[in-house]
Amino acid sequence: MADDDVWESIDRLCTWLDAHRTHGGQEGLLLRILKLSEEVGEVAEAVIGATGQNPRKGADHTWDDVRSELCDVVITALVALRTLTPDAREVFMGHLAGVTERSLGADPTP
């Protein structure tokens, strides 16, 4: 999937969510952002399950489950960002460039 397709999908998901939301305005915005906490919790649950850390459940998840849950976190974060601004792509790419430069310097090659 090309970069443009990712952002088109995020736009479409936002439109679909907006059409099916039960809460609007500030409350709807806050709930959409709080959805991130739920998704991060699902990552934690999958990691615990993949490592068998819950003796009652044992190894009830796989690392594929962890990867899938991490993808859900990314999608949810991009949807939340898109909900906050129609310029989500530019905001994200600008922020990513800043983090990359701060972390790797002007020359990002390893």
Short mmCIF file of N, CA and C in Angstrom, two decimals:
data_model
loop_
_atom_site.label_atom_id
_atom_site.label_comp_id
_atom_site.label_asym_id
_atom_site.label_seq_id
_atom_site.Cartn_x
_atom_site.Cartn_y
_atom_site.Cartn_z
N MET A 1 0.85 -1.18 0.00
CA MET A 1 0.00 0.00 0.00
C MET A 1 0.89 1.24 0.00
N ALA A 2 0.66 2.12 -0.91
CA ALA A 2 1.43 3.36 -1.02
C ALA A 2 1.06 4.32 0.10
N ASP A 3 1.96 5.26 0.38
CA ASP A 3 1.74 6.26 1.43
C ASP A 3 0.41 6.98 1.24
N ASP A 4 0.12 7.38 0.01
CA ASP A 4 -1.15 8.08 -0.26
C ASP A 4 -2.34 7.19 0.09
N ASP A 5 -2.23 5.89 -0.17
CA ASP A 5 -3.31 4.97 0.13
C ASP A 5 -3.54 4.85 1.63
N VAL A 6 -2.45 4.90 2.41
CA VAL A 6 -2.59 4.85 3.87
C VAL A 6 -3.44 6.02 4.35
N TRP A 7 -3.10 7.21 3.91
CA TRP A 7 -3.83 8.39 4.36
C TRP A 7 -5.24 8.42 3.81
N GLU A 8 -5.45 7.87 2.61
CA GLU A 8 -6.81 7.77 2.08
C GLU A 8 -7.63 6.82 2.96
N SER A 9 -7.02 5.72 3.38
CA SER A 9 -7.71 4.78 4.27
C SER A 9 -8.04 5.44 5.61
N ILE A 10 -7.11 6.21 6.15
CA ILE A 10 -7.36 6.90 7.42
C ILE A 10 -8.52 7.87 7.26
N ASP A 11 -8.53 8.62 6.15
CA ASP A 11 -9.66 9.54 5.89
C ASP A 11 -10.99 8.78 5.82
N ARG A 12 -10.98 7.65 5.12
CA ARG A 12 -12.20 6.87 4.99
C ARG A 12 -12.66 6.30 6.32
N LEU A 13 -11.71 5.84 7.13
CA LEU A 13 -12.06 5.34 8.46
C LEU A 13 -12.65 6.44 9.33
N CYS A 14 -12.08 7.64 9.27
CA CYS A 14 -12.62 8.77 10.04
C CYS A 14 -14.04 9.10 9.60
N THR A 15 -14.26 9.11 8.31
CA THR A 15 -15.60 9.39 7.79
C THR A 15 -16.59 8.35 8.26
N TRP A 16 -16.20 7.08 8.20
CA TRP A 16 -17.07 5.99 8.64
C TRP A 16 -17.34 6.11 10.14
N LEU A 17 -16.30 6.34 10.93
CA LEU A 17 -16.47 6.48 12.38
C LEU A 17 -17.37 7.67 12.72
N ASP A 18 -17.17 8.79 12.02
CA ASP A 18 -18.01 9.97 12.26
C ASP A 18 -19.48 9.67 11.98
N ALA A 19 -19.74 8.88 10.95
CA ALA A 19 -21.12 8.56 10.58
C ALA A 19 -21.78 7.61 11.57
N HIS A 20 -20.97 6.88 12.34
CA HIS A 20 -21.52 5.87 13.25
C HIS A 20 -21.26 6.17 14.72
N ARG A 21 -20.83 7.36 15.03
CA ARG A 21 -20.51 7.66 16.43
C ARG A 21 -21.78 7.94 17.23
N THR A 22 -21.69 7.62 18.50
CA THR A 22 -22.83 7.87 19.39
C THR A 22 -22.64 9.15 20.20
N HIS A 23 -21.43 9.67 20.21
CA HIS A 23 -21.13 10.91 20.93
C HIS A 23 -20.42 11.87 19.98
N GLY A 24 -20.85 13.10 19.98
CA GLY A 24 -20.23 14.09 19.12
C GLY A 24 -19.47 15.13 19.92
N GLY A 25 -19.03 16.14 19.23
CA GLY A 25 -18.37 17.28 19.86
C GLY A 25 -17.13 16.89 20.63
N GLN A 26 -16.89 17.64 21.70
CA GLN A 26 -15.70 17.44 22.53
C GLN A 26 -15.67 16.03 23.14
N GLU A 27 -16.84 15.55 23.56
CA GLU A 27 -16.90 14.22 24.16
C GLU A 27 -16.49 13.14 23.16
N GLY A 28 -16.98 13.24 21.93
CA GLY A 28 -16.61 12.28 20.90
C GLY A 28 -15.13 12.32 20.59
N LEU A 29 -14.57 13.53 20.55
CA LEU A 29 -13.14 13.68 20.30
C LEU A 29 -12.33 13.02 21.41
N LEU A 30 -12.70 13.29 22.66
CA LEU A 30 -11.97 12.70 23.78
C LEU A 30 -12.09 11.18 23.79
N LEU A 31 -13.26 10.66 23.48
CA LEU A 31 -13.43 9.21 23.44
C LEU A 31 -12.60 8.57 22.33
N ARG A 32 -12.50 9.27 21.20
CA ARG A 32 -11.68 8.73 20.11
C ARG A 32 -10.20 8.70 20.52
N ILE A 33 -9.76 9.70 21.23
CA ILE A 33 -8.37 9.72 21.70
C ILE A 33 -8.16 8.66 22.79
N LEU A 34 -9.13 8.50 23.68
CA LEU A 34 -9.02 7.48 24.73
C LEU A 34 -8.99 6.07 24.17
N LYS A 35 -9.51 5.88 22.99
CA LYS A 35 -9.47 4.56 22.33
C LYS A 35 -8.02 4.06 22.25
N LEU A 36 -7.07 4.98 22.17
CA LEU A 36 -5.66 4.60 22.15
C LEU A 36 -5.28 3.80 23.39
N SER A 37 -5.75 4.22 24.55
CA SER A 37 -5.44 3.50 25.79
C SER A 37 -5.95 2.07 25.74
N GLU A 38 -7.14 1.90 25.19
CA GLU A 38 -7.69 0.56 25.06
C GLU A 38 -6.80 -0.30 24.16
N GLU A 39 -6.39 0.27 23.04
CA GLU A 39 -5.56 -0.49 22.09
C GLU A 39 -4.19 -0.83 22.69
N VAL A 40 -3.60 0.11 23.42
CA VAL A 40 -2.31 -0.16 24.06
C VAL A 40 -2.47 -1.27 25.09
N GLY A 41 -3.59 -1.27 25.81
CA GLY A 41 -3.87 -2.36 26.75
C GLY A 41 -3.95 -3.71 26.06
N GLU A 42 -4.48 -3.72 24.86
CA GLU A 42 -4.55 -4.97 24.11
C GLU A 42 -3.16 -5.44 23.67
N VAL A 43 -2.25 -4.50 23.41
CA VAL A 43 -0.87 -4.88 23.12
C VAL A 43 -0.27 -5.55 24.36
N ALA A 44 -0.46 -4.92 25.52
CA ALA A 44 0.07 -5.49 26.76
C ALA A 44 -0.50 -6.88 27.02
N GLU A 45 -1.79 -7.04 26.81
CA GLU A 45 -2.42 -8.35 27.00
C GLU A 45 -1.81 -9.39 26.06
N ALA A 46 -1.57 -9.00 24.81
CA ALA A 46 -0.98 -9.93 23.84
C ALA A 46 0.45 -10.30 24.21
N VAL A 47 1.22 -9.34 24.70
CA VAL A 47 2.61 -9.63 25.11
C VAL A 47 2.60 -10.58 26.30
N ILE A 48 1.74 -10.31 27.27
CA ILE A 48 1.63 -11.20 28.43
C ILE A 48 1.22 -12.59 27.98
N GLY A 49 0.29 -12.65 27.04
CA GLY A 49 -0.15 -13.95 26.53
C GLY A 49 0.91 -14.65 25.70
N ALA A 50 1.68 -13.90 24.93
CA ALA A 50 2.71 -14.50 24.09
C ALA A 50 3.87 -15.04 24.92
N THR A 51 4.10 -14.42 26.08
CA THR A 51 5.20 -14.87 26.94
C THR A 51 4.73 -15.82 28.03
N GLY A 52 3.42 -16.08 28.10
CA GLY A 52 2.88 -17.00 29.08
C GLY A 52 2.98 -16.50 30.52
N GLN A 53 2.95 -15.19 30.70
CA GLN A 53 3.14 -14.62 32.03
C GLN A 53 1.94 -14.74 32.95
N ASN A 54 0.79 -15.09 32.42
CA ASN A 54 -0.39 -15.30 33.26
C ASN A 54 -0.54 -16.81 33.47
N PRO A 55 -0.20 -17.30 34.67
CA PRO A 55 -0.23 -18.75 34.89
C PRO A 55 -1.62 -19.36 34.72
N ARG A 56 -2.65 -18.57 34.91
CA ARG A 56 -4.01 -19.08 34.74
C ARG A 56 -4.33 -19.33 33.27
N LYS A 57 -3.78 -18.49 32.38
CA LYS A 57 -4.09 -18.61 30.95
C LYS A 57 -2.98 -19.28 30.15
N GLY A 58 -1.74 -19.18 30.62
CA GLY A 58 -0.62 -19.74 29.86
C GLY A 58 -0.34 -18.91 28.61
N ALA A 59 0.27 -19.52 27.63
CA ALA A 59 0.61 -18.83 26.38
C ALA A 59 -0.62 -18.85 25.47
N ASP A 60 -1.48 -17.84 25.62
CA ASP A 60 -2.73 -17.81 24.86
C ASP A 60 -2.72 -16.80 23.72
N HIS A 61 -1.54 -16.19 23.45
CA HIS A 61 -1.36 -15.28 22.31
C HIS A 61 -0.06 -15.63 21.61
N THR A 62 0.10 -15.09 20.41
CA THR A 62 1.33 -15.29 19.64
C THR A 62 1.97 -13.94 19.37
N TRP A 63 3.20 -13.96 18.87
CA TRP A 63 3.84 -12.70 18.49
C TRP A 63 3.15 -12.09 17.27
N ASP A 64 2.48 -12.90 16.47
CA ASP A 64 1.65 -12.34 15.40
C ASP A 64 0.51 -11.52 15.99
N ASP A 65 -0.06 -11.98 17.11
CA ASP A 65 -1.10 -11.21 17.80
C ASP A 65 -0.55 -9.87 18.28
N VAL A 66 0.67 -9.88 18.80
CA VAL A 66 1.31 -8.64 19.27
C VAL A 66 1.48 -7.68 18.10
N ARG A 67 1.99 -8.18 16.98
CA ARG A 67 2.16 -7.33 15.80
C ARG A 67 0.83 -6.74 15.35
N SER A 68 -0.20 -7.55 15.34
CA SER A 68 -1.52 -7.08 14.93
C SER A 68 -2.04 -5.99 15.86
N GLU A 69 -1.86 -6.19 17.15
CA GLU A 69 -2.31 -5.18 18.12
C GLU A 69 -1.51 -3.89 17.99
N LEU A 70 -0.21 -3.99 17.71
CA LEU A 70 0.60 -2.79 17.48
C LEU A 70 0.10 -2.02 16.26
N CYS A 71 -0.28 -2.75 15.23
CA CYS A 71 -0.86 -2.09 14.05
C CYS A 71 -2.15 -1.37 14.41
N ASP A 72 -2.97 -1.98 15.27
CA ASP A 72 -4.20 -1.32 15.70
C ASP A 72 -3.90 -0.02 16.44
N VAL A 73 -2.82 -0.01 17.23
CA VAL A 73 -2.42 1.21 17.94
C VAL A 73 -2.07 2.30 16.93
N VAL A 74 -1.28 1.95 15.93
CA VAL A 74 -0.87 2.93 14.92
C VAL A 74 -2.08 3.48 14.18
N ILE A 75 -2.97 2.60 13.74
CA ILE A 75 -4.16 3.04 13.02
C ILE A 75 -5.02 3.94 13.90
N THR A 76 -5.22 3.54 15.15
CA THR A 76 -6.03 4.34 16.07
C THR A 76 -5.40 5.71 16.30
N ALA A 77 -4.08 5.75 16.42
CA ALA A 77 -3.40 7.04 16.62
C ALA A 77 -3.55 7.93 15.39
N LEU A 78 -3.41 7.36 14.21
CA LEU A 78 -3.55 8.16 12.99
C LEU A 78 -4.99 8.66 12.83
N VAL A 79 -5.95 7.83 13.18
CA VAL A 79 -7.36 8.26 13.13
C VAL A 79 -7.59 9.39 14.13
N ALA A 80 -7.04 9.27 15.33
CA ALA A 80 -7.19 10.33 16.32
C ALA A 80 -6.54 11.62 15.84
N LEU A 81 -5.36 11.51 15.26
CA LEU A 81 -4.68 12.70 14.72
C LEU A 81 -5.50 13.32 13.60
N ARG A 82 -6.03 12.50 12.72
CA ARG A 82 -6.87 13.00 11.61
C ARG A 82 -8.14 13.65 12.14
N THR A 83 -8.65 13.16 13.25
CA THR A 83 -9.83 13.75 13.87
C THR A 83 -9.51 15.16 14.38
N LEU A 84 -8.30 15.35 14.85
CA LEU A 84 -7.88 16.66 15.37
C LEU A 84 -7.57 17.66 14.27
N THR A 85 -7.10 17.17 13.11
CA THR A 85 -6.71 18.10 12.05
C THR A 85 -6.87 17.45 10.68
N PRO A 86 -7.38 18.19 9.71
CA PRO A 86 -7.43 17.66 8.34
C PRO A 86 -6.03 17.56 7.73
N ASP A 87 -5.05 18.20 8.35
CA ASP A 87 -3.66 18.16 7.85
C ASP A 87 -2.85 17.10 8.58
N ALA A 88 -3.47 15.98 8.95
CA ALA A 88 -2.81 14.95 9.74
C ALA A 88 -1.54 14.44 9.07
N ARG A 89 -1.59 14.22 7.78
CA ARG A 89 -0.41 13.70 7.08
C ARG A 89 0.77 14.66 7.23
N GLU A 90 0.55 15.94 6.99
CA GLU A 90 1.63 16.93 7.07
C GLU A 90 2.13 17.06 8.51
N VAL A 91 1.21 17.05 9.47
CA VAL A 91 1.59 17.14 10.88
C VAL A 91 2.45 15.94 11.26
N PHE A 92 2.01 14.74 10.87
CA PHE A 92 2.75 13.53 11.21
C PHE A 92 4.12 13.51 10.53
N MET A 93 4.15 13.79 9.24
CA MET A 93 5.43 13.74 8.51
C MET A 93 6.41 14.78 9.06
N GLY A 94 5.91 15.97 9.39
CA GLY A 94 6.77 17.00 9.98
C GLY A 94 7.30 16.57 11.33
N HIS A 95 6.45 15.97 12.13
CA HIS A 95 6.89 15.51 13.45
C HIS A 95 7.90 14.37 13.33
N LEU A 96 7.63 13.44 12.42
CA LEU A 96 8.56 12.33 12.19
C LEU A 96 9.92 12.84 11.74
N ALA A 97 9.92 13.83 10.85
CA ALA A 97 11.19 14.41 10.38
C ALA A 97 11.95 15.04 11.55
N GLY A 98 11.23 15.74 12.43
CA GLY A 98 11.87 16.36 13.58
C GLY A 98 12.45 15.34 14.54
N VAL A 99 11.71 14.28 14.82
CA VAL A 99 12.20 13.23 15.71
C VAL A 99 13.40 12.54 15.09
N THR A 100 13.33 12.28 13.79
CA THR A 100 14.44 11.63 13.10
C THR A 100 15.69 12.48 13.16
N GLU A 101 15.55 13.76 12.90
CA GLU A 101 16.72 14.64 12.94
C GLU A 101 17.29 14.76 14.34
N ARG A 102 16.44 14.90 15.34
CA ARG A 102 16.92 14.98 16.73
C ARG A 102 17.65 13.70 17.13
N SER A 103 17.13 12.57 16.67
CA SER A 103 17.70 11.29 17.07
C SER A 103 18.92 10.90 16.27
N LEU A 104 18.87 11.13 14.96
CA LEU A 104 19.92 10.66 14.08
C LEU A 104 20.84 11.76 13.56
N GLY A 105 20.47 13.02 13.80
CA GLY A 105 21.25 14.12 13.28
C GLY A 105 20.86 14.42 11.85
N ALA A 106 21.60 15.28 11.24
CA ALA A 106 21.30 15.70 9.86
C ALA A 106 21.48 14.57 8.87
N ASP A 107 22.36 13.62 9.16
CA ASP A 107 22.60 12.48 8.26
C ASP A 107 21.97 11.24 8.87
N PRO A 108 20.77 10.83 8.42
CA PRO A 108 20.07 9.71 9.03
C PRO A 108 20.60 8.33 8.66
N THR A 109 21.67 8.25 7.88
CA THR A 109 22.20 6.93 7.51
C THR A 109 22.96 6.35 8.70
N PRO A 110 22.80 5.03 8.92
CA PRO A 110 23.46 4.39 10.08
C PRO A 110 24.97 4.36 9.96
#
